[in-house]
mmCIF file of C-alpha atoms in Angstrom:
data_model
loop_
_atom_site.group_PDB
_atom_site.id
_atom_site.type_symbol
_atom_site.label_atom_id
_atom_site.label_comp_id
_atom_site.label_asym_id
_atom_site.label_seq_id
_atom_site.Cartn_x
_atom_site.Cartn_y
_atom_site.Cartn_z
ATOM 1 C CA MET A 1 23.330 -0.708 -52.398
ATOM 2 C CA ASP A 2 20.607 1.797 -52.995
ATOM 3 C CA TYR A 3 17.200 0.456 -52.610
ATOM 4 C CA GLN A 4 15.732 3.781 -53.679
ATOM 5 C CA LEU A 5 16.858 2.991 -57.256
ATOM 6 C CA ILE A 6 14.452 0.001 -57.240
ATOM 7 C CA VAL A 7 11.494 1.712 -55.790
ATOM 8 C CA PRO A 8 10.373 3.607 -59.066
ATOM 9 C CA TYR A 9 9.950 0.257 -60.645
ATOM 10 C CA ILE A 10 7.602 -1.182 -58.014
ATOM 11 C CA PRO A 11 4.380 -0.101 -59.768
ATOM 12 C CA ASN A 12 5.399 -1.692 -62.933
ATOM 13 C CA LEU A 13 6.447 -4.843 -61.388
ATOM 14 C CA ARG A 14 3.124 -4.976 -59.551
ATOM 15 C CA ARG A 15 1.101 -4.396 -62.684
ATOM 16 C CA TYR A 16 3.030 -7.120 -64.563
ATOM 17 C CA ALA A 17 2.706 -9.560 -61.592
ATOM 18 C CA ARG A 18 -1.037 -8.852 -61.193
ATOM 19 C CA ALA A 19 -1.574 -9.803 -64.887
ATOM 20 C CA LEU A 20 0.933 -12.738 -64.531
ATOM 21 C CA VAL A 21 -0.545 -14.298 -61.361
ATOM 22 C CA GLY A 22 -4.082 -13.267 -61.384
ATOM 23 C CA ASP A 23 -4.905 -12.522 -57.819
ATOM 24 C CA ARG A 24 -3.694 -9.430 -55.929
ATOM 25 C CA GLU A 25 -2.344 -11.383 -52.928
ATOM 26 C CA GLY A 26 -0.306 -13.782 -54.893
ATOM 27 C CA ALA A 27 0.904 -11.034 -57.098
ATOM 28 C CA ASP A 28 2.151 -8.944 -54.315
ATOM 29 C CA ASP A 29 3.853 -11.961 -52.859
ATOM 30 C CA LEU A 30 5.690 -12.364 -56.015
ATOM 31 C CA VAL A 31 6.639 -8.613 -56.092
ATOM 32 C CA GLN A 32 7.781 -8.933 -52.472
ATOM 33 C CA ASP A 33 9.920 -12.042 -52.975
ATOM 34 C CA THR A 34 11.422 -10.302 -56.108
ATOM 35 C CA LEU A 35 12.388 -7.098 -54.168
ATOM 36 C CA GLU A 36 13.973 -9.071 -51.518
ATOM 37 C CA ARG A 37 15.924 -11.066 -53.871
ATOM 38 C CA ALA A 38 16.926 -7.925 -55.845
ATOM 39 C CA VAL A 39 18.105 -6.374 -52.609
ATOM 40 C CA ARG A 40 20.204 -9.446 -51.818
ATOM 41 C CA LYS A 41 21.611 -9.653 -55.202
ATOM 42 C CA PHE A 42 22.075 -5.998 -55.839
ATOM 43 C CA HIS A 43 25.843 -6.202 -55.853
ATOM 44 C CA LEU A 44 25.588 -8.372 -58.929
ATOM 45 C CA TRP A 45 23.662 -5.721 -60.947
ATOM 46 C CA ARG A 46 26.037 -3.949 -63.291
ATOM 47 C CA PRO A 47 24.952 -0.401 -64.164
ATOM 48 C CA GLY A 48 22.667 -0.835 -67.214
ATOM 49 C CA ASP A 49 19.159 -1.699 -67.778
ATOM 50 C CA LEU A 50 17.697 -1.972 -64.124
ATOM 51 C CA ARG A 51 14.212 -2.637 -65.392
ATOM 52 C CA ALA A 52 15.251 -5.750 -67.410
ATOM 53 C CA TRP A 53 17.327 -6.879 -64.480
ATOM 54 C CA LEU A 54 14.388 -6.645 -62.068
ATOM 55 C CA PHE A 55 11.998 -8.334 -64.496
ATOM 56 C CA SER A 56 14.494 -11.180 -64.975
ATOM 57 C CA ILE A 57 14.676 -11.579 -61.206
ATOM 58 C CA MET A 58 10.840 -11.657 -61.135
ATOM 59 C CA HIS A 59 10.889 -14.368 -63.812
ATOM 60 C CA ASN A 60 13.220 -16.558 -61.667
ATOM 61 C CA VAL A 61 11.023 -16.073 -58.618
ATOM 62 C CA PHE A 62 7.932 -16.708 -60.635
ATOM 63 C CA VAL A 63 9.290 -19.997 -62.266
ATOM 64 C CA ASN A 64 10.313 -21.206 -58.753
ATOM 65 C CA GLN A 65 6.862 -20.578 -57.479
ATOM 66 C CA LEU A 66 5.311 -22.360 -60.291
ATOM 67 C CA LYS A 67 7.440 -25.400 -59.568
ATOM 68 C CA ALA A 68 6.576 -25.268 -55.882
ATOM 69 C CA ARG A 69 2.889 -24.887 -56.621
ATOM 70 C CA LYS A 70 2.519 -27.180 -59.618
ATOM 71 C CA VAL A 71 -0.149 -29.355 -58.171
ATOM 72 C CA ALA A 72 -2.419 -26.418 -57.019
ATOM 73 C CA TYR A 73 -1.896 -24.918 -60.379
ATOM 74 C CA GLU A 74 -3.218 -27.747 -62.256
ATOM 75 C CA VAL A 75 -6.377 -28.019 -60.108
ATOM 76 C CA GLU A 76 -6.865 -24.258 -60.749
ATOM 77 C CA MET A 77 -6.813 -25.071 -64.395
ATOM 78 C CA ASP A 78 -9.565 -27.683 -64.115
ATOM 79 C CA GLU A 79 -11.785 -25.257 -62.273
ATOM 80 C CA ILE A 80 -11.398 -22.670 -65.045
ATOM 81 C CA ALA A 81 -12.656 -25.027 -67.730
ATOM 82 C CA ALA A 82 -16.276 -25.044 -66.460
ATOM 83 C CA PRO A 83 -17.018 -21.303 -66.369
ATOM 84 C CA MET A 84 -15.306 -20.773 -69.539
ATOM 85 C CA SER A 85 -17.642 -23.004 -71.309
ATOM 86 C CA SER A 86 -20.673 -21.012 -70.044
ATOM 87 C CA VAL A 87 -22.051 -17.758 -71.395
ATOM 88 C CA THR A 88 -19.524 -15.037 -71.905
ATOM 89 C CA SER A 89 -19.411 -12.120 -69.586
ATOM 90 C CA THR A 90 -17.617 -8.863 -70.012
ATOM 91 C CA ASP A 91 -14.462 -8.524 -72.119
ATOM 92 C CA LEU A 92 -12.248 -7.985 -69.021
ATOM 93 C CA MET A 93 -13.456 -11.094 -67.358
ATOM 94 C CA ASP A 94 -12.786 -13.154 -70.267
ATOM 95 C CA LEU A 95 -9.446 -11.701 -70.496
ATOM 96 C CA ASP A 96 -8.605 -12.745 -66.935
ATOM 97 C CA ARG A 97 -9.804 -16.266 -67.528
ATOM 98 C CA ALA A 98 -7.922 -16.327 -70.894
ATOM 99 C CA LEU A 99 -4.788 -15.098 -69.464
ATOM 100 C CA SER A 100 -4.837 -17.658 -66.622
ATOM 101 C CA ALA A 101 -5.467 -20.333 -69.291
ATOM 102 C CA ILE A 102 -2.471 -19.826 -71.497
ATOM 103 C CA SER A 103 0.814 -21.287 -70.568
ATOM 104 C CA PRO A 104 2.958 -19.262 -68.218
ATOM 105 C CA ASP A 105 5.705 -19.028 -70.692
ATOM 106 C CA GLN A 106 3.478 -17.406 -73.324
ATOM 107 C CA ARG A 107 1.798 -15.290 -70.709
ATOM 108 C CA GLU A 108 5.107 -13.858 -69.735
ATOM 109 C CA VAL A 109 6.078 -12.859 -73.189
ATOM 110 C CA VAL A 110 2.715 -11.437 -74.172
ATOM 111 C CA LEU A 111 2.543 -9.301 -71.012
ATOM 112 C CA LEU A 112 6.067 -7.990 -71.117
ATOM 113 C CA ILE A 113 5.538 -6.803 -74.754
ATOM 114 C CA ALA A 114 2.036 -5.419 -74.215
ATOM 115 C CA LEU A 115 2.290 -3.815 -70.823
ATOM 116 C CA GLU A 116 6.017 -2.874 -70.481
ATOM 117 C CA ASP A 117 6.559 -2.144 -74.307
ATOM 118 C CA MET A 118 9.765 -4.221 -74.168
ATOM 119 C CA THR A 119 11.488 -5.033 -77.429
ATOM 120 C CA TYR A 120 12.008 -8.728 -78.288
ATOM 121 C CA ALA A 121 15.657 -8.321 -77.273
ATOM 122 C CA GLU A 122 14.709 -6.952 -73.783
ATOM 123 C CA VAL A 123 12.146 -9.797 -73.232
ATOM 124 C CA GLY A 124 14.846 -12.276 -74.306
ATOM 125 C CA ARG A 125 17.181 -10.880 -71.638
ATOM 126 C CA ALA A 126 14.514 -10.655 -68.964
ATOM 127 C CA LEU A 127 13.406 -14.300 -69.536
ATOM 128 C CA GLY A 128 16.847 -15.796 -70.605
ATOM 129 C CA ILE A 129 15.564 -17.058 -73.891
ATOM 130 C CA PRO A 130 16.595 -16.448 -77.525
ATOM 131 C CA ILE A 131 14.683 -13.784 -79.624
ATOM 132 C CA GLY A 132 13.344 -16.383 -81.973
ATOM 133 C CA THR A 133 11.710 -18.055 -78.965
ATOM 134 C CA VAL A 134 10.257 -14.679 -77.856
ATOM 135 C CA MET A 135 8.642 -14.266 -81.245
ATOM 136 C CA SER A 136 7.056 -17.797 -81.431
ATOM 137 C CA ARG A 137 5.756 -17.591 -77.877
ATOM 138 C CA LEU A 138 4.351 -14.138 -78.591
ATOM 139 C CA SER A 139 2.524 -15.180 -81.680
ATOM 140 C CA ARG A 140 1.242 -18.457 -80.147
ATOM 141 C CA GLY A 141 0.219 -16.787 -76.870
ATOM 142 C CA ARG A 142 -1.574 -13.783 -78.638
ATOM 143 C CA GLU A 143 -3.262 -16.292 -80.909
ATOM 144 C CA LYS A 144 -4.474 -18.584 -78.084
ATOM 145 C CA LEU A 145 -5.565 -15.534 -75.874
ATOM 146 C CA ARG A 146 -7.781 -14.528 -78.868
ATOM 147 C CA ARG A 147 -9.351 -17.776 -79.280
ATOM 148 C CA LEU A 148 -9.928 -18.143 -75.579
ATOM 149 C CA MET A 149 -11.603 -14.980 -75.363
ATOM 150 C CA GLU A 150 -13.863 -15.841 -78.284
ATOM 151 C CA GLY A 151 -15.243 -18.641 -76.079
ATOM 152 C CA GLU A 152 -12.941 -21.684 -76.728
ATOM 153 C CA THR A 153 -12.588 -23.886 -73.598
ATOM 154 C CA PRO A 154 -9.044 -23.908 -72.337
ATOM 155 C CA ARG A 155 -8.403 -27.604 -72.982
ATOM 156 C CA SER A 156 -5.291 -27.000 -74.965
ATOM 157 C CA ALA A 157 -3.739 -25.184 -72.201
ATOM 158 C CA LEU A 158 -4.366 -28.241 -69.896
ATOM 159 C CA ARG A 159 -2.307 -30.372 -72.000
ATOM 160 C CA ILE A 160 0.688 -28.051 -72.014
ATOM 161 C CA ILE A 161 0.870 -27.790 -68.274
ATOM 162 C CA GLN A 162 0.819 -31.488 -67.832
ATOM 163 C CA MET B 1 1.901 -5.167 -84.828
ATOM 164 C CA THR B 2 -1.506 -5.973 -86.320
ATOM 165 C CA ALA B 3 -4.871 -4.196 -85.503
ATOM 166 C CA GLU B 4 -5.740 -7.388 -83.588
ATOM 167 C CA ASP B 5 -2.453 -7.234 -81.526
ATOM 168 C CA GLU B 6 -3.044 -3.571 -80.856
ATOM 169 C CA LYS B 7 -6.553 -4.219 -79.677
ATOM 170 C CA LEU B 8 -5.192 -6.941 -77.253
ATOM 171 C CA ARG B 9 -2.420 -4.498 -76.059
ATOM 172 C CA LYS B 10 -5.004 -1.937 -75.185
ATOM 173 C CA LEU B 11 -7.332 -4.349 -73.531
ATOM 174 C CA LEU B 12 -4.407 -5.429 -71.282
ATOM 175 C CA HIS B 13 -3.545 -1.908 -70.336
ATOM 176 C CA GLN B 14 -7.258 -1.137 -69.735
ATOM 177 C CA ARG B 15 -7.508 -4.090 -67.424
ATOM 178 C CA PHE B 16 -4.094 -3.662 -65.436
ATOM 179 C CA ASP B 17 -2.947 0.012 -65.675
ATOM 180 C CA SER B 18 -5.030 0.920 -62.572
ATOM 181 C CA VAL B 19 -2.457 -1.126 -60.555
ATOM 182 C CA LEU B 20 0.116 1.450 -61.336
ATOM 183 C CA GLU B 21 -2.068 4.046 -59.379
ATOM 184 C CA GLU B 22 -2.480 1.819 -56.337
ATOM 185 C CA PRO B 23 -0.451 3.038 -53.321
ATOM 186 C CA ILE B 24 2.504 0.796 -52.784
ATOM 187 C CA PRO B 25 1.846 -1.490 -49.802
ATOM 188 C CA ALA B 26 3.988 -0.583 -46.775
ATOM 189 C CA ARG B 27 5.719 -3.960 -46.746
ATOM 190 C CA MET B 28 7.345 -3.050 -49.984
ATOM 191 C CA HIS B 29 8.851 0.258 -48.634
ATOM 192 C CA LEU B 30 11.284 1.242 -46.080
ATOM 193 C CA ARG B 31 13.113 -1.974 -46.302
ATOM 194 C CA SER B 32 16.777 -1.055 -45.332
ATOM 195 C CA PRO B 33 19.109 -3.409 -46.723
ATOM 196 C CA ALA B 34 21.747 -2.332 -44.292
ATOM 197 C CA TRP B 35 19.257 -2.891 -41.362
ATOM 198 C CA ILE B 36 18.720 -6.444 -42.570
ATOM 199 C CA ASP B 37 22.328 -7.089 -42.985
ATOM 200 C CA TYR B 38 23.118 -5.760 -39.392
ATOM 201 C CA ALA B 39 20.253 -7.751 -37.995
ATOM 202 C CA ARG B 40 21.576 -10.904 -39.698
ATOM 203 C CA VAL B 41 25.057 -10.315 -38.353
ATOM 204 C CA ALA B 42 23.543 -9.526 -34.823
ATOM 205 C CA ALA B 43 21.402 -12.746 -34.999
ATOM 206 C CA ILE B 44 24.492 -14.883 -35.873
ATOM 207 C CA PHE B 45 26.632 -13.281 -33.160
ATOM 208 C CA VAL B 46 24.007 -13.664 -30.579
ATOM 209 C CA ALA B 47 23.192 -17.181 -31.538
ATOM 210 C CA GLY B 48 26.879 -17.974 -31.433
ATOM 211 C CA LEU B 49 26.985 -16.705 -27.861
ATOM 212 C CA GLY B 50 24.163 -18.983 -27.141
ATOM 213 C CA ILE B 51 21.892 -16.368 -25.620
ATOM 214 C CA GLY B 52 18.886 -18.101 -26.359
ATOM 215 C CA LEU B 53 16.404 -15.548 -25.066
ATOM 216 C CA ALA B 54 17.878 -12.887 -27.229
ATOM 217 C CA VAL B 55 17.585 -14.636 -30.536
ATOM 218 C CA PRO B 56 13.962 -14.251 -31.366
ATOM 219 C CA LEU B 57 14.268 -10.547 -30.712
ATOM 220 C CA LEU B 58 17.446 -10.035 -32.967
ATOM 221 C CA ARG B 59 17.030 -12.669 -35.872
ATOM 222 C CA PRO B 60 16.034 -11.331 -39.217
ATOM 223 C CA ALA B 61 12.443 -10.591 -39.722
ATOM 224 C CA PRO B 62 10.480 -13.146 -41.696
ATOM 225 C CA PRO B 63 9.815 -12.059 -45.222
ATOM 226 C CA LYS B 64 6.226 -10.757 -44.535
ATOM 227 C CA ALA B 65 7.007 -8.750 -41.280
ATOM 228 C CA PRO B 66 6.332 -5.023 -41.635
ATOM 229 C CA PRO B 67 9.454 -3.047 -42.434
ATOM 230 C CA ALA B 68 11.342 -2.029 -39.435
ATOM 231 C CA ALA B 69 11.896 1.623 -39.219
ATOM 232 C CA GLN B 70 13.761 1.838 -35.912
ATOM 233 C CA ALA B 71 17.203 2.861 -35.633
ATOM 234 C CA GLN B 72 16.831 5.059 -38.713
ATOM 235 C CA PRO B 73 18.101 8.552 -38.444
ATOM 236 C CA MET B 74 15.394 11.215 -38.444
ATOM 237 C CA PRO B 75 16.471 12.821 -41.905
ATOM 238 C CA ALA B 76 16.302 9.303 -43.534
ATOM 239 C CA LEU B 77 12.829 8.727 -42.011
ATOM 240 C CA ALA B 78 11.796 12.111 -43.378
ATOM 241 C CA ALA B 79 13.118 11.158 -46.852
ATOM 242 C CA ARG B 80 11.074 7.917 -46.803
ATOM 243 C CA ALA B 81 7.950 9.587 -45.613
ATOM 244 C CA HIS B 82 8.591 12.154 -48.510
ATOM 245 C CA TYR B 83 9.057 9.244 -50.876
ATOM 246 C CA VAL B 84 5.929 7.492 -49.928
ATOM 247 C CA TYR B 85 3.333 10.385 -49.589
ATOM 248 C CA THR B 86 4.370 12.575 -52.452
ATOM 249 C CA ARG B 87 3.531 9.757 -54.817
ATOM 250 C CA GLU B 88 0.040 9.629 -53.629
ATOM 251 C CA LYS B 89 -2.399 11.168 -55.982
ATOM 252 C CA ARG B 90 -5.612 11.245 -54.034
ATOM 253 C CA HIS B 91 -4.429 10.882 -50.541
ATOM 254 C CA ALA B 92 -1.214 13.011 -50.474
ATOM 255 C CA VAL B 93 -2.409 14.771 -47.238
ATOM 256 C CA GLU B 94 -4.734 13.902 -44.426
ATOM 257 C CA VAL B 95 -6.011 17.419 -43.888
ATOM 258 C CA GLU B 96 -5.949 19.853 -46.696
ATOM 259 C CA ALA B 97 -4.737 23.314 -46.746
ATOM 260 C CA ALA B 98 -8.368 24.608 -46.851
ATOM 261 C CA ASP B 99 -8.607 23.564 -43.265
ATOM 262 C CA GLN B 100 -5.304 25.057 -42.377
ATOM 263 C CA GLU B 101 -6.512 26.427 -38.943
ATOM 264 C CA HIS B 102 -7.639 22.802 -37.883
ATOM 265 C CA LEU B 103 -4.641 21.270 -39.315
ATOM 266 C CA VAL B 104 -2.220 23.395 -37.345
ATOM 267 C CA THR B 105 -4.371 23.143 -34.033
ATOM 268 C CA TRP B 106 -4.662 19.468 -34.321
ATOM 269 C CA LEU B 107 -0.960 18.748 -35.260
ATOM 270 C CA SER B 108 0.289 21.202 -32.600
ATOM 271 C CA ARG B 109 -1.798 19.387 -29.997
ATOM 272 C CA ARG B 110 -0.337 15.989 -31.027
ATOM 273 C CA LEU B 111 3.162 17.200 -31.198
ATOM 274 C CA ASP B 112 2.762 19.210 -28.039
ATOM 275 C CA VAL B 113 4.354 22.224 -29.450
ATOM 276 C CA PRO B 114 2.877 25.282 -31.204
ATOM 277 C CA LEU B 115 3.548 24.665 -34.848
ATOM 278 C CA LYS B 116 4.310 27.248 -37.428
ATOM 279 C CA VAL B 117 3.545 26.520 -41.129
ATOM 280 C CA PRO B 118 6.101 28.288 -43.378
ATOM 281 C CA VAL B 119 4.666 30.352 -46.273
ATOM 282 C CA LEU B 120 6.530 29.569 -49.467
ATOM 283 C CA ALA B 121 4.382 31.239 -52.008
ATOM 284 C CA LYS B 122 7.405 33.561 -53.026
ATOM 285 C CA GLU B 123 9.337 30.471 -53.827
ATOM 286 C CA GLY B 124 6.396 29.125 -55.956
ATOM 287 C CA TYR B 125 5.204 26.437 -53.446
ATOM 288 C CA ALA B 126 1.646 26.279 -52.141
ATOM 289 C CA LEU B 127 0.781 24.464 -49.024
ATOM 290 C CA MET B 128 -1.326 21.285 -50.028
ATOM 291 C CA GLY B 129 -1.910 20.223 -46.277
ATOM 292 C CA GLY B 130 -0.455 17.890 -43.871
ATOM 293 C CA ARG B 131 -0.711 14.707 -41.950
ATOM 294 C CA LEU B 132 0.166 12.933 -38.679
ATOM 295 C CA LEU B 133 2.915 10.362 -38.772
ATOM 296 C CA PRO B 134 4.407 7.903 -36.232
ATOM 297 C CA GLY B 135 8.051 8.685 -35.290
ATOM 298 C CA THR B 136 10.541 6.745 -33.508
ATOM 299 C CA ASP B 137 10.282 8.620 -30.220
ATOM 300 C CA ALA B 138 7.453 11.205 -30.863
ATOM 301 C CA PRO B 139 4.639 11.891 -33.230
ATOM 302 C CA VAL B 140 5.577 13.604 -36.555
ATOM 303 C CA ALA B 141 3.839 16.109 -38.526
ATOM 304 C CA GLN B 142 4.384 16.328 -42.423
ATOM 305 C CA PHE B 143 3.383 19.241 -44.437
ATOM 306 C CA MET B 144 3.215 18.981 -48.141
ATOM 307 C CA TYR B 145 3.869 21.721 -50.698
ATOM 308 C CA GLU B 146 3.426 21.689 -54.471
ATOM 309 C CA ASP B 147 4.608 24.048 -57.166
ATOM 310 C CA ALA B 148 2.994 25.007 -60.494
ATOM 311 C CA SER B 149 4.779 21.898 -62.287
ATOM 312 C CA GLN B 150 3.422 19.671 -59.440
ATOM 313 C CA ARG B 151 6.807 19.010 -57.885
ATOM 314 C CA ARG B 152 6.379 18.469 -54.273
ATOM 315 C CA LEU B 153 8.353 19.224 -51.027
ATOM 316 C CA THR B 154 7.640 17.928 -47.596
ATOM 317 C CA LEU B 155 8.295 19.446 -44.183
ATOM 318 C CA TYR B 156 8.842 16.809 -41.483
ATOM 319 C CA VAL B 157 8.510 18.050 -38.109
ATOM 320 C CA VAL B 158 9.169 15.948 -34.839
ATOM 321 C CA GLY B 159 7.745 17.521 -31.743
ATOM 322 C CA LYS B 160 8.934 18.250 -28.139
ATOM 323 C CA LYS B 161 9.693 14.656 -27.276
ATOM 324 C CA HIS B 162 12.308 14.238 -29.797
ATOM 325 C CA LYS B 163 15.555 12.710 -28.618
ATOM 326 C CA GLN B 164 17.719 14.234 -31.516
ATOM 327 C CA PRO B 165 20.962 16.215 -30.618
ATOM 328 C CA VAL B 166 20.605 19.814 -31.461
ATOM 329 C CA THR B 167 22.020 20.182 -34.930
ATOM 330 C CA ALA B 168 22.812 23.094 -37.274
ATOM 331 C CA PHE B 169 21.694 23.164 -40.890
ATOM 332 C CA ARG B 170 22.774 19.953 -42.595
ATOM 333 C CA PHE B 171 22.302 18.013 -45.836
ATOM 334 C CA ILE B 172 21.739 14.392 -46.814
ATOM 335 C CA GLN B 173 20.773 12.659 -49.929
ATOM 336 C CA GLU B 174 18.633 9.641 -49.362
ATOM 337 C CA GLY B 175 18.221 7.852 -52.707
ATOM 338 C CA LEU B 176 16.398 10.267 -55.046
ATOM 339 C CA VAL B 177 15.504 12.535 -52.160
ATOM 340 C CA ASN B 178 17.468 15.538 -50.962
ATOM 341 C CA VAL B 179 16.936 16.585 -47.360
ATOM 342 C CA PHE B 180 18.033 19.540 -45.402
ATOM 343 C CA TYR B 181 17.565 19.186 -41.759
ATOM 344 C CA TRP B 182 18.195 20.796 -38.381
ATOM 345 C CA VAL B 183 17.313 20.199 -34.715
ATOM 346 C CA ASP B 184 16.537 22.900 -32.188
ATOM 347 C CA PRO B 185 15.673 22.131 -28.485
ATOM 348 C CA GLU B 186 12.057 22.218 -29.293
ATOM 349 C CA CYS B 187 11.610 20.505 -32.611
ATOM 350 C CA ALA B 188 13.593 18.532 -35.168
ATOM 351 C CA TYR B 189 12.951 19.696 -38.788
ATOM 352 C CA ALA B 190 13.637 18.186 -42.274
ATOM 353 C CA ILE B 191 12.692 19.421 -45.613
ATOM 354 C CA SER B 192 12.736 17.002 -48.448
ATOM 355 C CA GLY B 193 12.404 17.350 -52.203
ATOM 356 C CA GLU B 194 13.420 15.523 -55.336
ATOM 357 C CA ILE B 195 14.687 18.577 -56.786
ATOM 358 C CA ASP B 196 18.147 20.082 -57.331
ATOM 359 C CA ARG B 197 20.139 20.549 -54.107
ATOM 360 C CA ASN B 198 20.803 24.154 -54.745
ATOM 361 C CA GLU B 199 17.114 24.788 -55.322
ATOM 362 C CA LEU B 200 16.192 23.061 -52.205
ATOM 363 C CA ALA B 201 18.748 24.705 -50.314
ATOM 364 C CA ARG B 202 17.155 28.165 -51.232
ATOM 365 C CA VAL B 203 13.654 27.050 -50.133
ATOM 366 C CA ALA B 204 15.184 25.354 -47.020
ATOM 367 C CA ASN B 205 16.873 28.686 -45.983
ATOM 368 C CA VAL B 206 13.533 30.432 -46.323
ATOM 369 C CA VAL B 207 11.891 27.642 -44.169
ATOM 370 C CA TYR B 208 14.723 27.922 -41.639
ATOM 371 C CA LYS B 209 14.392 31.715 -41.302
ATOM 372 C CA GLN B 210 10.632 31.550 -41.009
ATOM 373 C CA LEU B 211 10.732 28.858 -38.327
ATOM 374 C CA GLU B 212 13.620 30.055 -36.271
ATOM 375 C CA GLY B 213 12.231 33.553 -36.398
ATOM 376 C CA GLU B 214 15.007 35.502 -37.913
#
């Protein structure tokens, strides 16, 4: 097992996690858990696309964390609704809010495509979903992000999570 | 990709690309899987023997504990220090080469040995500066060099209190990092680089000759 092979991917995993989770602490916890799991499972990796393999591990860890934190997550969504309806601030703050208001499924696809420049096939492998699902989540995710950034309150996202 | 999609892509990069430049937190580094495995075996063994007092000392670290660097051989520590600090853009060194006199005085005092800084200009590497690092049994000095294409080398020096056995010139590869090292009665040295082994050997020989006074 060569941990050094994984190290070069840490900055990318951290960037993706930051965008996915929102806060720095939570994102780095996600990265840490992912790295630990990757080290434990390294014997299962077959020489090939190490990046996709690492992101697929991060996806699994993320899904598990979401399940564990479902209640907390819903509370967070309620809190987001209030500031969203008020006056818009900068684009970037709107982006943060909008990201946290779309469903995690869509967020993953949008971010892997935009930040990691993954192909649909790579995203499909990383998330364990068919390419058709990648495309539909991508278009719905992008659409919703745009609408949220234009000032729509994230009510629809609440419904999805429940 | 539509223009709107492209705009969103740019916005996401603008918002999150800075994370790529952040130094990697220490807890994500230096995690030696072998060490974890040994510690786990040790924990099970000790628990099996029922030596209750020893269990808290030997059981595997909880996930958030800082990585344990003990029991790592000197050249492996040098390789990891190389890996961590050569990736720094703004804080690659603690004291820059412009302050070389201060750098050498300071590190010589901390390592309790008069240090020499090899000159590698002929090999195409300029001194960037250095820093003090903790070592397993003595403080460590790390000097960093850079060539015109920004490839970096580090020289890792453990001072007088090192407990390494005296070793002739040796080579190890630790992940992506190649390391030549040797130990004399005074200091332990390791020169690390992510460059071709033969090229590193050439530079390492020059360093060896300058330091061992041939």
